[in-house]
């Protein structure tokens, strides 16, 4: 019955099926409390409850008459202790209790298991020394718990072990990876007692006294195919010639290595090499690029400075993924293979033009050359890559010229970033061919163009950054076509020459900022999730103004929303339709010529964290309703024509005095709490009452439009009730600022 979407609870009556031998409910979307009595059916030999994340339960006290051979509880909400009676299951050979909420200690006796997986739970304590009694054990997984203390020396008894995972625990005492009674890692040479070991995987330990590990201890393990060591200092000198030649995956990241390991050239089967986050200096040896089976190389975050003078891309190279980022490479860009699908040379000192040879990488999907000193214009032949390219990052270089018309067939392009260069001219019209584009960043260049309204056809666009260029004209389409990107969540057009009035319905179609995102427990980022040679994905990064400072985000959360229209020549009122953007977090309208009142409907933006409307011509009072915005951490309303008191909300009281300066009409005890005693100024003459009432009526209409995001019938009923029952005052009090409401919210 696996992966049959039952979507129900399991009835207690199942335990009456006394002849049941096998029960597979993997991925059936079960929920509720699982009857533990089912696990005690005497003839049951195999049960699989995996991949039912909403299924709760506990393990029962087992009896010796139980026939279980295999018990799998994976990715569930099972909890509680693993009972000592598990040792009563004399026939049990495979026990998987992973990615759940089991707690307590590992039982001292576990029967006769050949497979044991207890990973990703809340287990504590030490691994019991009795684990060495499982002489048939081939797979042992306890990663992702809260285990501590020493690893037992009896692990050396597990002579049939071929895979062990101990990662992400809290081992803080002396670590016995030696599998005997020697301290630290000194005795690890006895690992030869595990001749069938195929995978050795250890990282994320908080060792207190770790001595350098000699890799020669692995030389006798002829079956070793994967060696992953991280955050343990190792010595790579004097490695013997019989180092495991069958190694396919070698990762020595964060191991304090200073010289390029020569023994690697003997790996005739090596496919994946990760030497990232070390201190390797000097040149990359030329033999590395000639290794016939090598598929992925990660040399990022080292101090490498160059390549062998005679190095050339090998026509036999199988390399598809190369990461050279964050080193000290200089000179022309080097491309080691024509088979590349992922290449990163970011954060180096590569100079010169982008070589035309790059256009021969017909399978290239991700190209990151950001943060270098590359110059010249983009070669037109890059058009040949557009059918495969998904991410192109050229930011922070010295590139010049115009963006060429090369994007018409770029249907897979997800992210394009050429910010912080010297690009000129207009945006290419062929960008409309980028039907999968999610991120477009051309900020900090010299582009002279109108707003690219034609990009509205890009229905997946999430991030649009045009800041610090020479864009001009209006920000709305004068032809009457609705402006709005349905998926847009970040737009930055600051520091340009945009002019005009924003229509009152300007933000009507910005649905991604008006609808709530899924409440995922784990943070999600704007990224390309599939990067060759990496399980982490390729993340979008941005530099944006937030809370008054320029902030570089190496990863952009999918819930992050921002509008930055600052530093232009916009005038008129701030559109009341801004109140529809209920998921908006950052709003910057500063350094324009906006007039009118601060929309009281801003109080509907419950997620707003930063508000900057400084250096405009906005008048009237700060709406007291804004004092209810508990998420609002940074506010700047300085240099306007505001009058009256500041709201009583705590967040307003915590701002710097500079957030309110340049408004001689602001006064009252609330302001004195922030700025000290200030001589009250004569308030500037406010607008006529009827003007204020008109603005509030318009605000009311947009609050009503906010209800329209629910189904139309609900909207009609709600509005009908308001009109028929004469509840206009209630509606304004609840959702807007009523004309007759003068009390301040505290």
XYZ file of C-alpha atoms in Angstrom:
746
model
C 0.000 0.000 0.000
C 3.048 2.267 -0.126
C 2.450 5.758 -1.567
C -1.289 5.207 -1.702
C -2.709 8.488 -0.391
C -4.918 7.036 2.342
C -4.922 10.344 4.254
C -6.507 8.982 7.418
C -5.802 7.558 10.839
C -5.066 3.865 11.383
C -7.850 2.114 13.303
C -7.050 0.105 16.426
C -8.754 -2.896 14.801
C -5.648 -3.463 12.667
C -4.075 -5.129 15.693
C -6.656 -7.914 15.390
C -5.098 -9.087 12.109
C -3.227 -11.868 13.865
C -2.004 -13.481 10.620
C -0.547 -10.274 9.190
C 3.085 -10.796 8.157
C 3.993 -7.611 6.275
C 2.607 -4.072 6.463
C 3.949 -1.326 4.185
C 2.320 2.079 4.718
C 5.218 4.166 3.421
C 4.145 7.567 2.090
C 0.422 7.071 2.675
C -0.154 10.504 4.234
C -1.252 8.965 7.527
C -1.938 11.135 10.557
C -3.088 10.849 14.132
C -1.916 8.378 16.767
C -0.591 5.057 15.474
C -1.872 2.118 17.571
C 1.277 0.678 19.149
C -0.474 -2.661 19.574
C -0.051 -3.255 15.833
C 3.699 -3.551 16.422
C 2.976 -6.477 18.765
C 1.149 -8.678 16.235
C 3.003 -11.959 16.843
C 3.360 -13.016 13.177
C 4.297 -9.584 11.834
C 7.758 -9.741 10.234
C 8.078 -6.418 8.422
C 6.489 -3.015 8.942
C 7.293 0.247 7.134
C 5.679 3.480 8.351
C 8.131 5.815 6.608
C 7.335 9.201 5.052
C 4.220 9.951 7.080
C 5.297 13.207 8.757
C 2.011 13.725 10.610
C 1.841 10.223 12.073
C 2.400 10.177 15.849
C 3.135 7.287 18.148
C 5.426 5.547 20.619
C 7.195 2.226 20.645
C 5.591 -0.395 22.930
C 7.229 -2.826 25.299
C 8.205 -5.707 23.008
C 7.894 -9.394 23.884
C 10.093 -12.340 22.973
C 7.322 -13.969 20.924
C 7.565 -11.139 18.389
C 8.599 -12.170 14.846
C 9.772 -8.781 13.548
C 12.664 -8.921 11.091
C 12.498 -5.338 9.816
C 11.110 -2.205 11.490
C 11.158 1.109 9.592
C 9.872 4.363 11.094
C 11.358 7.156 8.978
C 10.245 10.798 8.665
C 7.339 10.625 11.089
C 6.261 12.365 14.294
C 6.944 9.297 16.458
C 8.489 10.265 19.779
C 9.475 8.913 23.161
C 12.242 6.579 24.209
C 13.544 3.525 22.406
C 12.594 0.808 24.920
C 15.211 -1.547 26.306
C 12.855 -4.347 25.321
C 13.966 -3.808 21.715
C 16.615 -6.393 22.604
C 13.798 -8.951 22.919
C 13.374 -8.904 19.133
C 15.785 -11.752 18.510
C 14.909 -11.966 14.811
C 15.270 -8.255 14.087
C 18.020 -7.536 11.545
C 17.074 -4.064 10.269
C 16.052 -1.192 12.554
C 15.393 2.283 11.127
C 14.096 4.920 13.535
C 15.204 8.102 11.728
C 14.089 11.683 11.065
C 11.556 11.588 13.888
C 11.429 12.752 17.507
C 12.788 9.780 19.450
C 14.592 10.845 22.609
C 16.527 9.398 25.502
C 19.549 7.136 25.275
C 20.467 4.366 22.870
C 19.571 1.044 24.546
C 22.511 -0.966 25.799
C 21.387 -4.046 23.887
C 20.075 -4.040 20.334
C 19.793 -7.705 19.383
C 21.444 -9.028 16.203
C 21.148 -6.128 13.792
C 22.877 -5.840 10.434
C 21.393 -2.395 9.718
C 20.924 0.328 12.352
C 19.792 3.866 11.564
C 18.896 6.245 14.390
C 19.829 9.496 12.631
C 18.101 12.883 12.988
C 16.337 12.440 16.323
C 16.873 13.869 19.813
C 18.961 11.053 21.263
C 21.403 11.940 24.041
C 24.214 10.318 25.996
C 27.032 8.162 24.711
C 27.053 5.390 22.161
C 27.013 2.286 24.386
C 30.093 0.086 24.290
C 27.786 -2.869 23.689
C 27.432 -1.621 20.117
C 30.530 -3.713 19.478
C 28.446 -6.852 20.017
C 26.635 -6.292 16.713
C 29.197 -8.294 14.768
C 26.905 -8.517 11.716
C 26.410 -4.751 11.442
C 27.134 -3.342 7.973
C 25.450 0.095 8.202
C 25.480 2.370 11.240
C 23.857 5.838 11.171
C 23.507 8.040 14.260
C 24.139 11.485 12.731
C 21.997 14.478 13.619
C 21.365 13.768 17.302
C 22.702 15.166 20.581
C 25.054 12.336 21.413
C 28.134 13.201 23.458
C 31.134 11.742 25.197
C 33.593 9.265 23.703
C 33.150 6.948 20.782
C 33.541 3.420 22.169
C 36.670 1.475 21.354
C 34.459 -1.555 20.692
C 33.550 -0.089 17.292
C 36.651 -1.907 16.067
C 34.721 -5.171 16.563
C 32.378 -4.259 13.702
C 34.477 -5.954 11.049
C 31.634 -6.107 8.517
C 30.874 -2.397 8.755
C 30.961 -0.633 5.374
C 29.140 2.646 6.147
C 29.234 4.751 9.302
C 27.776 8.231 9.875
C 28.501 10.033 13.149
C 28.025 13.622 11.965
C 26.290 16.564 13.678
C 26.385 15.449 17.294
C 27.951 16.932 20.416
C 30.993 14.760 21.029
C 33.130 17.037 23.205
C 35.421 14.740 25.129
C 38.385 12.813 23.746
C 37.329 11.115 20.563
C 38.256 7.484 19.948
C 38.096 7.215 16.196
C 41.034 4.888 16.791
C 38.573 2.213 17.855
C 40.751 1.372 20.853
C 41.775 2.982 24.155
C 44.041 5.697 22.664
C 43.273 9.371 23.011
C 42.092 11.710 20.261
C 42.799 10.420 16.728
C 46.222 8.947 17.428
C 45.231 5.317 17.196
C 43.125 5.582 14.095
C 45.706 3.462 12.251
C 43.757 0.469 13.546
C 41.019 1.329 11.108
C 42.601 -1.390 8.943
C 40.535 -3.743 11.119
C 37.546 -2.637 8.986
C 38.763 -3.966 5.606
C 35.314 -3.747 3.984
C 34.804 -0.091 4.828
C 33.463 1.716 1.768
C 32.510 5.091 3.282
C 34.196 7.118 6.009
C 32.282 10.289 6.804
C 33.031 12.545 9.751
C 32.549 16.286 10.302
C 31.203 18.963 12.643
C 32.849 17.720 15.783
C 33.816 20.022 18.598
C 37.114 18.344 19.361
C 38.971 19.725 22.350
C 42.379 18.171 21.659
C 42.636 17.078 18.067
C 46.047 16.200 16.696
C 46.703 16.212 12.927
C 45.388 13.121 11.222
C 47.755 11.141 9.001
C 45.857 10.048 5.892
C 48.156 7.042 5.530
C 45.911 5.231 7.996
C 43.428 4.754 5.133
C 45.958 3.226 2.741
C 44.991 -0.381 3.429
C 41.253 0.168 2.866
C 41.036 -1.071 -0.707
C 37.233 -0.860 -0.783
C 37.132 2.753 0.385
C 35.166 4.747 -2.182
C 34.144 7.818 -0.170
C 36.378 9.688 2.262
C 34.818 12.804 3.787
C 36.708 14.615 6.536
C 35.886 18.122 7.696
C 37.175 20.392 10.466
C 39.920 17.997 11.474
C 43.542 19.058 10.802
C 45.274 16.575 8.544
C 48.734 16.009 7.138
C 48.973 15.395 3.391
C 52.750 14.945 3.144
C 54.485 11.592 2.712
C 51.342 9.814 1.591
C 52.239 6.288 0.482
C 51.818 5.127 -3.097
C 49.173 2.588 -2.114
C 46.651 5.210 -1.006
C 43.188 3.826 -1.872
C 43.105 4.001 -5.650
C 39.391 3.194 -5.776
C 38.435 6.487 -4.154
C 35.660 8.174 -6.106
C 34.768 10.939 -3.662
C 37.410 12.761 -1.618
C 36.486 15.713 0.578
C 39.054 17.321 2.870
C 37.285 20.622 3.488
C 38.264 22.828 6.429
C 41.223 20.624 7.341
C 43.909 23.332 7.640
C 45.777 22.106 4.538
C 48.481 24.508 3.281
C 49.932 22.713 0.233
C 48.174 21.116 -2.694
C 48.024 17.354 -1.935
C 50.214 15.517 -4.452
C 48.824 12.081 -3.628
C 45.564 13.009 -5.358
C 47.126 12.525 -8.788
C 47.216 8.764 -8.072
C 43.434 8.577 -7.861
C 42.643 6.938 -11.176
C 38.937 6.629 -10.273
C 38.477 9.968 -8.514
C 35.302 11.745 -9.618
C 34.635 14.395 -6.955
C 37.332 16.430 -5.184
C 36.595 19.001 -2.482
C 39.515 20.912 -0.943
C 37.531 24.017 -0.058
C 37.991 26.179 3.039
C 41.656 25.411 3.583
C 44.849 27.500 3.397
C 46.284 26.093 0.187
C 48.584 28.561 -1.553
C 50.600 28.709 -4.758
C 49.584 27.324 -8.133
C 47.098 24.647 -9.088
C 49.088 21.742 -10.587
C 48.452 21.030 -14.266
C 47.986 17.291 -13.689
C 44.712 17.992 -11.873
C 42.949 18.963 -15.101
C 44.193 15.839 -16.889
C 42.692 13.333 -14.463
C 40.444 11.282 -16.770
C 37.543 10.514 -14.417
C 37.401 13.789 -12.492
C 33.933 15.315 -12.703
C 33.762 17.966 -9.979
C 36.431 20.146 -8.317
C 35.900 22.601 -5.465
C 38.958 24.697 -4.547
C 37.024 27.642 -3.145
C 38.109 29.666 -0.110
C 41.839 29.059 -0.275
C 44.856 31.260 -1.113
C 45.639 29.883 -4.568
C 47.174 32.457 -6.894
C 47.580 30.917 -10.331
C 47.872 27.998 -12.714
C 50.775 26.189 -14.316
C 52.015 28.255 -17.275
C 51.426 25.459 -19.789
C 47.987 24.477 -18.584
C 45.289 24.155 -21.226
C 41.835 22.702 -21.238
C 42.157 18.988 -21.885
C 39.947 17.691 -24.717
C 39.481 14.469 -22.724
C 38.398 16.258 -19.562
C 35.090 15.129 -18.054
C 34.855 18.095 -15.678
C 31.341 19.469 -15.372
C 31.684 21.489 -12.143
C 34.585 23.749 -11.095
C 34.557 26.198 -8.187
C 37.602 28.489 -7.934
C 35.851 31.231 -5.969
C 37.391 33.238 -3.121
C 41.061 32.717 -3.857
C 43.841 35.055 -5.026
C 43.881 34.106 -8.715
C 45.267 36.768 -11.042
C 45.594 37.307 -14.762
C 43.350 36.023 -17.548
C 40.393 33.800 -16.840
C 41.131 30.074 -17.088
C 38.510 27.558 -18.246
C 39.738 24.005 -17.570
C 37.191 22.013 -19.587
C 34.789 22.267 -22.504
C 32.264 20.086 -20.673
C 31.563 22.563 -17.881
C 28.019 22.947 -16.614
C 28.935 24.951 -13.513
C 31.859 27.372 -13.238
C 32.563 29.904 -10.501
C 35.609 32.146 -10.520
C 34.086 34.801 -8.270
C 35.937 36.818 -5.639
C 39.355 36.726 -7.260
C 41.487 39.164 -9.248
C 40.959 37.856 -12.765
C 41.685 40.589 -15.307
C 41.260 41.207 -19.011
C 38.263 40.546 -21.197
C 35.872 37.638 -20.955
C 37.511 35.142 -23.339
C 35.598 34.174 -26.458
C 36.481 30.558 -25.703
C 33.765 30.665 -23.071
C 31.237 30.636 -25.897
C 32.275 27.072 -26.692
C 30.909 25.781 -23.380
C 27.690 24.607 -24.958
C 26.479 22.808 -21.806
C 27.158 25.653 -19.368
C 24.276 26.274 -16.968
C 25.753 28.439 -14.213
C 28.497 31.033 -14.748
C 29.656 33.202 -11.833
C 32.500 35.648 -12.532
C 31.434 38.254 -9.982
C 33.838 40.376 -7.936
C 36.826 40.424 -10.267
C 38.514 43.038 -12.475
C 37.234 41.885 -15.855
C 36.801 44.627 -18.442
C 35.618 45.179 -21.986
C 32.202 44.427 -23.383
C 30.200 41.227 -23.273
C 31.005 39.096 -26.326
C 28.081 38.625 -28.694
C 28.923 34.948 -28.988
C 27.494 34.452 -25.488
C 24.244 34.008 -27.380
C 25.346 30.417 -28.036
C 25.093 29.703 -24.287
C 21.614 31.065 -23.820
C 19.805 27.842 -24.635
C 21.392 26.162 -21.582
C 22.347 28.991 -19.198
C 20.276 29.323 -16.011
C 22.359 31.749 -13.927
C 24.753 34.472 -15.136
C 26.490 36.603 -12.498
C 28.972 39.244 -13.687
C 28.501 41.829 -10.936
C 31.308 43.946 -9.487
C 33.647 44.053 -12.459
C 34.628 46.824 -14.879
C 32.579 45.665 -17.845
C 31.481 48.351 -20.289
C 29.400 48.799 -23.418
C 25.776 47.834 -23.829
C 24.062 44.622 -22.888
C 23.918 42.856 -26.267
C 20.711 41.547 -27.830
C 21.495 37.922 -27.031
C 18.619 36.807 -24.801
C 15.845 35.907 -27.226
C 16.347 32.151 -26.712
C 17.319 32.357 -23.032
C 14.245 30.451 -21.922
C 16.108 28.732 -19.054
C 17.792 31.855 -17.692
C 16.720 32.231 -14.048
C 19.058 34.953 -12.827
C 20.960 37.750 -14.595
C 23.190 40.067 -12.548
C 25.454 42.644 -14.219
C 25.273 45.197 -11.400
C 28.188 47.399 -10.340
C 29.837 47.656 -13.740
C 30.052 50.400 -16.379
C 27.309 49.202 -18.685
C 25.727 51.849 -20.914
C 22.979 52.218 -23.490
C 19.539 50.677 -23.196
C 18.267 47.404 -21.847
C 18.037 44.850 -24.661
C 14.529 44.125 -25.880
C 15.452 40.453 -26.159
C 15.125 40.167 -22.357
C 11.469 39.429 -23.026
C 12.656 36.037 -24.251
C 13.779 35.101 -20.734
C 10.506 33.422 -19.825
C 11.995 31.772 -16.703
C 13.717 34.894 -15.374
C 13.303 35.356 -11.616
C 16.085 37.855 -10.871
C 17.235 40.833 -12.968
C 19.859 43.109 -11.424
C 21.431 45.884 -13.512
C 21.990 48.284 -10.600
C 24.937 50.697 -10.356
C 25.695 51.096 -14.041
C 25.232 53.888 -16.586
C 22.184 52.562 -18.388
C 20.094 55.322 -19.974
C 16.595 54.073 -20.697
C 12.919 54.264 -19.830
C 11.354 51.856 -17.369
C 11.217 48.404 -19.070
C 7.438 47.938 -19.105
C 7.818 45.170 -21.667
C 9.247 42.956 -18.913
C 5.763 42.670 -17.443
C 5.480 39.618 -19.703
C 8.007 37.851 -17.439
C 5.511 36.182 -15.140
C 8.167 34.587 -12.892
C 10.158 37.744 -12.138
C 10.685 38.065 -8.371
C 13.548 40.563 -8.090
C 14.017 43.689 -10.224
C 16.925 46.015 -9.394
C 17.572 49.110 -11.534
C 19.084 51.416 -8.911
C 21.818 53.992 -9.555
C 21.530 54.327 -13.319
C 20.112 56.945 -15.673
C 16.627 55.522 -16.029
C 14.053 58.214 -16.645
C 10.410 58.810 -17.475
C 7.466 57.563 -15.467
C 7.022 54.407 -13.427
C 3.578 53.699 -14.810
C 2.465 52.890 -18.308
C 0.733 55.907 -19.773
C -1.074 53.646 -22.259
C -3.329 52.466 -19.461
C -1.934 48.929 -19.297
C -1.956 47.622 -15.733
C 1.495 47.798 -14.203
C 2.513 44.957 -11.947
C 4.561 41.790 -11.812
C 2.517 39.033 -10.144
C 5.556 37.354 -8.549
C 7.600 40.484 -7.819
C 8.738 40.689 -4.208
C 11.761 43.003 -4.446
C 11.943 46.127 -6.608
C 14.687 48.738 -6.318
C 14.595 51.661 -8.765
C 16.305 54.130 -6.422
C 18.717 56.860 -7.515
C 17.456 57.368 -11.035
C 15.536 60.160 -12.754
C 12.000 58.786 -12.651
C 9.306 61.450 -12.554
C 5.554 61.783 -12.347
C 2.692 60.780 -10.118
C 2.029 57.194 -9.087
C -1.657 56.394 -9.808
C -3.792 55.469 -6.824
C -4.177 51.908 -8.180
C -0.446 51.527 -8.802
C 0.085 48.572 -6.455
C -3.162 46.818 -7.342
C -1.628 43.811 -9.143
C 1.417 43.161 -6.972
C -0.030 39.915 -5.712
C 3.206 38.355 -4.397
C 3.432 41.136 -1.826
C -0.215 40.907 -0.881
C -0.662 37.175 -0.281
C 0.832 35.193 2.564
C 3.660 32.791 1.844
C 3.639 29.209 3.111
C 4.709 28.922 6.740
C 7.698 26.643 6.257
C 9.667 25.707 9.356
C 12.968 25.814 7.497
C 13.972 29.078 5.756
C 13.712 29.060 1.984
C 15.851 31.143 -0.322
C 15.681 32.394 -3.880
C 18.030 29.936 -5.507
C 18.786 27.448 -8.205
C 18.453 24.244 -6.151
C 20.505 22.021 -8.474
C 24.186 22.886 -8.698
C 26.563 20.300 -10.054
C 29.046 19.234 -7.440
C 27.074 20.890 -4.644
C 24.037 19.983 -2.586
C 23.570 23.539 -1.397
C 22.191 25.217 -4.498
C 23.191 28.482 -6.163
C 21.848 31.404 -4.176
C 20.757 34.819 -5.350
C 22.605 37.642 -3.564
C 21.696 41.340 -3.439
C 22.780 44.667 -2.006
C 19.757 46.660 -0.792
C 18.990 49.536 1.547
C 17.297 48.285 4.687
C 16.715 50.177 7.922
C 18.906 53.044 6.780
C 21.992 51.036 5.841
C 23.228 49.325 2.708
C 22.949 45.621 3.379
C 24.502 42.789 1.388
C 22.396 39.660 1.474
C 24.341 36.597 0.378
C 21.064 34.694 0.427
C 17.649 36.222 -0.123
C 14.754 34.670 1.780
C 11.666 33.960 -0.284
C 9.609 35.832 2.326
C 11.716 38.996 1.940
C 9.791 41.810 0.259
C 11.020 45.326 -0.447
C 10.102 48.435 -2.421
C 12.740 51.149 -2.876
C 11.688 54.167 -4.959
C 14.037 56.590 -3.179
C 16.184 59.239 -4.818
C 13.959 60.072 -7.787
C 11.657 62.960 -8.713
C 8.299 61.376 -7.982
C 5.540 63.632 -6.692
C 1.889 63.557 -5.743
C 0.481 61.370 -3.002
C 1.838 58.002 -1.937
C -0.761 55.660 -3.485
C -3.268 54.341 -0.968
C -3.172 50.992 -2.775
C 0.098 50.438 -0.904
C -2.119 49.075 1.877
C -2.812 45.987 -0.251
C 0.792 44.798 0.105
C 0.281 43.049 3.422
C 3.498 41.030 3.158
C 5.700 44.089 2.530
C 8.674 44.366 4.891
C 10.797 47.236 3.531
C 9.350 50.480 2.113
C 11.612 53.355 1.054
C 10.044 56.375 -0.657
C 12.597 58.919 0.597
C 14.216 61.785 -1.326
C 11.375 62.459 -3.714
C 8.732 65.199 -3.812
C 5.722 63.331 -2.450
C 2.981 65.481 -0.935
C -0.260 64.887 0.917
C -0.706 62.861 4.070
C 0.915 59.663 5.272
C -1.720 57.036 4.384
C -3.273 55.763 7.596
C -3.850 52.491 5.754
C -0.135 51.766 6.201
C -1.277 50.371 9.537
C -2.533 47.330 7.602
C 1.046 46.362 6.702
C 1.534 44.190 9.774
C 4.858 42.768 8.520
C 6.457 46.138 7.797
C 9.922 46.344 9.373
C 11.411 49.473 7.807
C 9.661 52.675 6.680
C 11.545 55.607 5.136
C 9.586 58.540 3.702
C 12.136 61.205 4.653
C 13.025 64.248 2.538
C 9.671 64.755 0.851
C 6.929 67.374 1.210
C 4.498 65.253 3.201
C 2.279 67.155 5.618
C -0.270 66.484 8.335
C 0.094 64.224 11.341
C 1.768 60.861 11.636
C -1.265 58.526 11.765
C -1.593 57.209 15.322
C -2.628 53.830 13.868
C 1.006 53.262 12.866
C 1.775 52.846 16.540
C 0.189 49.391 16.354
C 2.806 48.076 13.895
C 4.784 45.886 16.262
C 7.154 44.662 13.524
C 8.228 48.176 12.575
C 11.824 48.437 13.793
C 13.130 51.412 11.798
C 11.321 54.625 10.888
C 12.500 57.806 9.186
C 10.046 60.636 8.517
C 12.579 63.465 8.755
C 12.600 66.601 6.600
C 8.937 66.831 5.713
C 6.161 69.165 6.870
C 4.657 66.958 9.542
C 2.833 68.346 12.558
C 1.465 67.124 15.857
C 2.704 64.358 18.112
C 4.417 61.129 17.195
C 2.449 57.919 17.883
C 2.638 56.291 21.284
C 3.873 52.934 19.989
C 7.078 51.638 21.543
C 8.762 51.371 18.158
C 8.304 55.115 17.589
C 9.780 55.877 21.006
C 12.917 53.850 20.262
C 13.936 55.744 17.128
C 16.777 58.226 17.006
C 15.887 61.880 17.134
C 17.237 62.248 13.586
C 14.270 60.174 12.388
C 11.990 63.150 13.128
C 14.205 66.196 12.547
C 13.348 68.775 9.914
C 9.654 68.789 10.859
C 9.249 72.000 12.882
C 5.563 71.248 13.449
C 6.213 68.024 15.355
C 5.867 68.466 19.101
C 4.476 67.006 22.268
C 5.654 64.766 25.109
C 6.175 61.733 22.856
C 8.750 63.626 20.826
C 10.377 64.968 23.978
C 10.849 61.395 25.180
C 12.959 60.789 22.076
C 14.710 64.126 21.542
C 14.566 65.777 24.961
C 12.807 69.082 25.647
C 11.971 70.883 22.432
C 10.383 74.267 22.230
C 7.030 73.778 20.603
C 6.862 75.301 17.173
C 3.816 76.790 15.592
C 2.327 74.019 13.476
C 2.277 74.695 9.800
C -1.146 75.297 8.386
C -2.727 71.973 7.571
C -4.694 71.286 4.468
C -8.384 72.172 4.443
C -10.613 69.661 6.220
C -12.365 68.632 3.044
C -9.001 67.710 1.449
C -8.132 65.521 4.408
C -11.559 63.920 4.247
C -11.149 63.215 0.535
C -7.844 61.473 1.160
C -9.379 59.382 3.925
C -12.299 58.434 1.683
C -9.819 57.299 -0.962
C -7.929 55.353 1.696
C -11.226 53.716 2.621
C -11.806 52.636 -0.974
C -8.432 50.906 -1.124
C -8.974 49.159 2.186
C -12.194 47.868 0.709
C -10.288 46.741 -2.361
C -8.095 44.761 -0.010
C -11.094 42.611 0.829
C -11.406 41.960 -2.869
C -8.420 39.657 -2.691
C -10.818 37.168 -1.121
C -13.405 35.569 -3.446
C -15.751 38.101 -5.013
C -18.840 36.755 -3.279
C -17.271 37.300 0.132
C -16.269 40.804 -0.902
C -19.802 41.577 -2.059
C -21.361 40.295 1.139
C -18.912 42.246 3.277
C -19.494 45.504 1.447
C -23.254 44.923 1.369
C -23.305 44.476 5.133
C -21.352 47.685 5.615
C -23.702 49.736 3.419
C -27.031 48.234 4.531
C -26.171 48.240 8.225
C -24.665 51.715 8.133
C -21.409 50.325 9.514
C -19.152 52.770 7.716
C -17.805 54.184 10.976
C -17.060 50.687 12.315
C -15.298 49.773 9.090
C -13.175 52.920 9.116
C -12.321 52.472 12.787
C -11.262 48.880 12.269
C -9.418 49.083 8.958
C -8.703 52.730 8.272
C -8.637 56.098 9.995
C -12.116 57.462 10.432
C -12.759 61.124 9.799
C -14.251 61.433 13.269
C -11.615 59.449 15.159
C -9.275 61.738 17.055
C -8.067 59.519 19.904
C -4.548 58.119 19.722
C -3.835 54.421 19.813
C -1.691 53.418 22.741
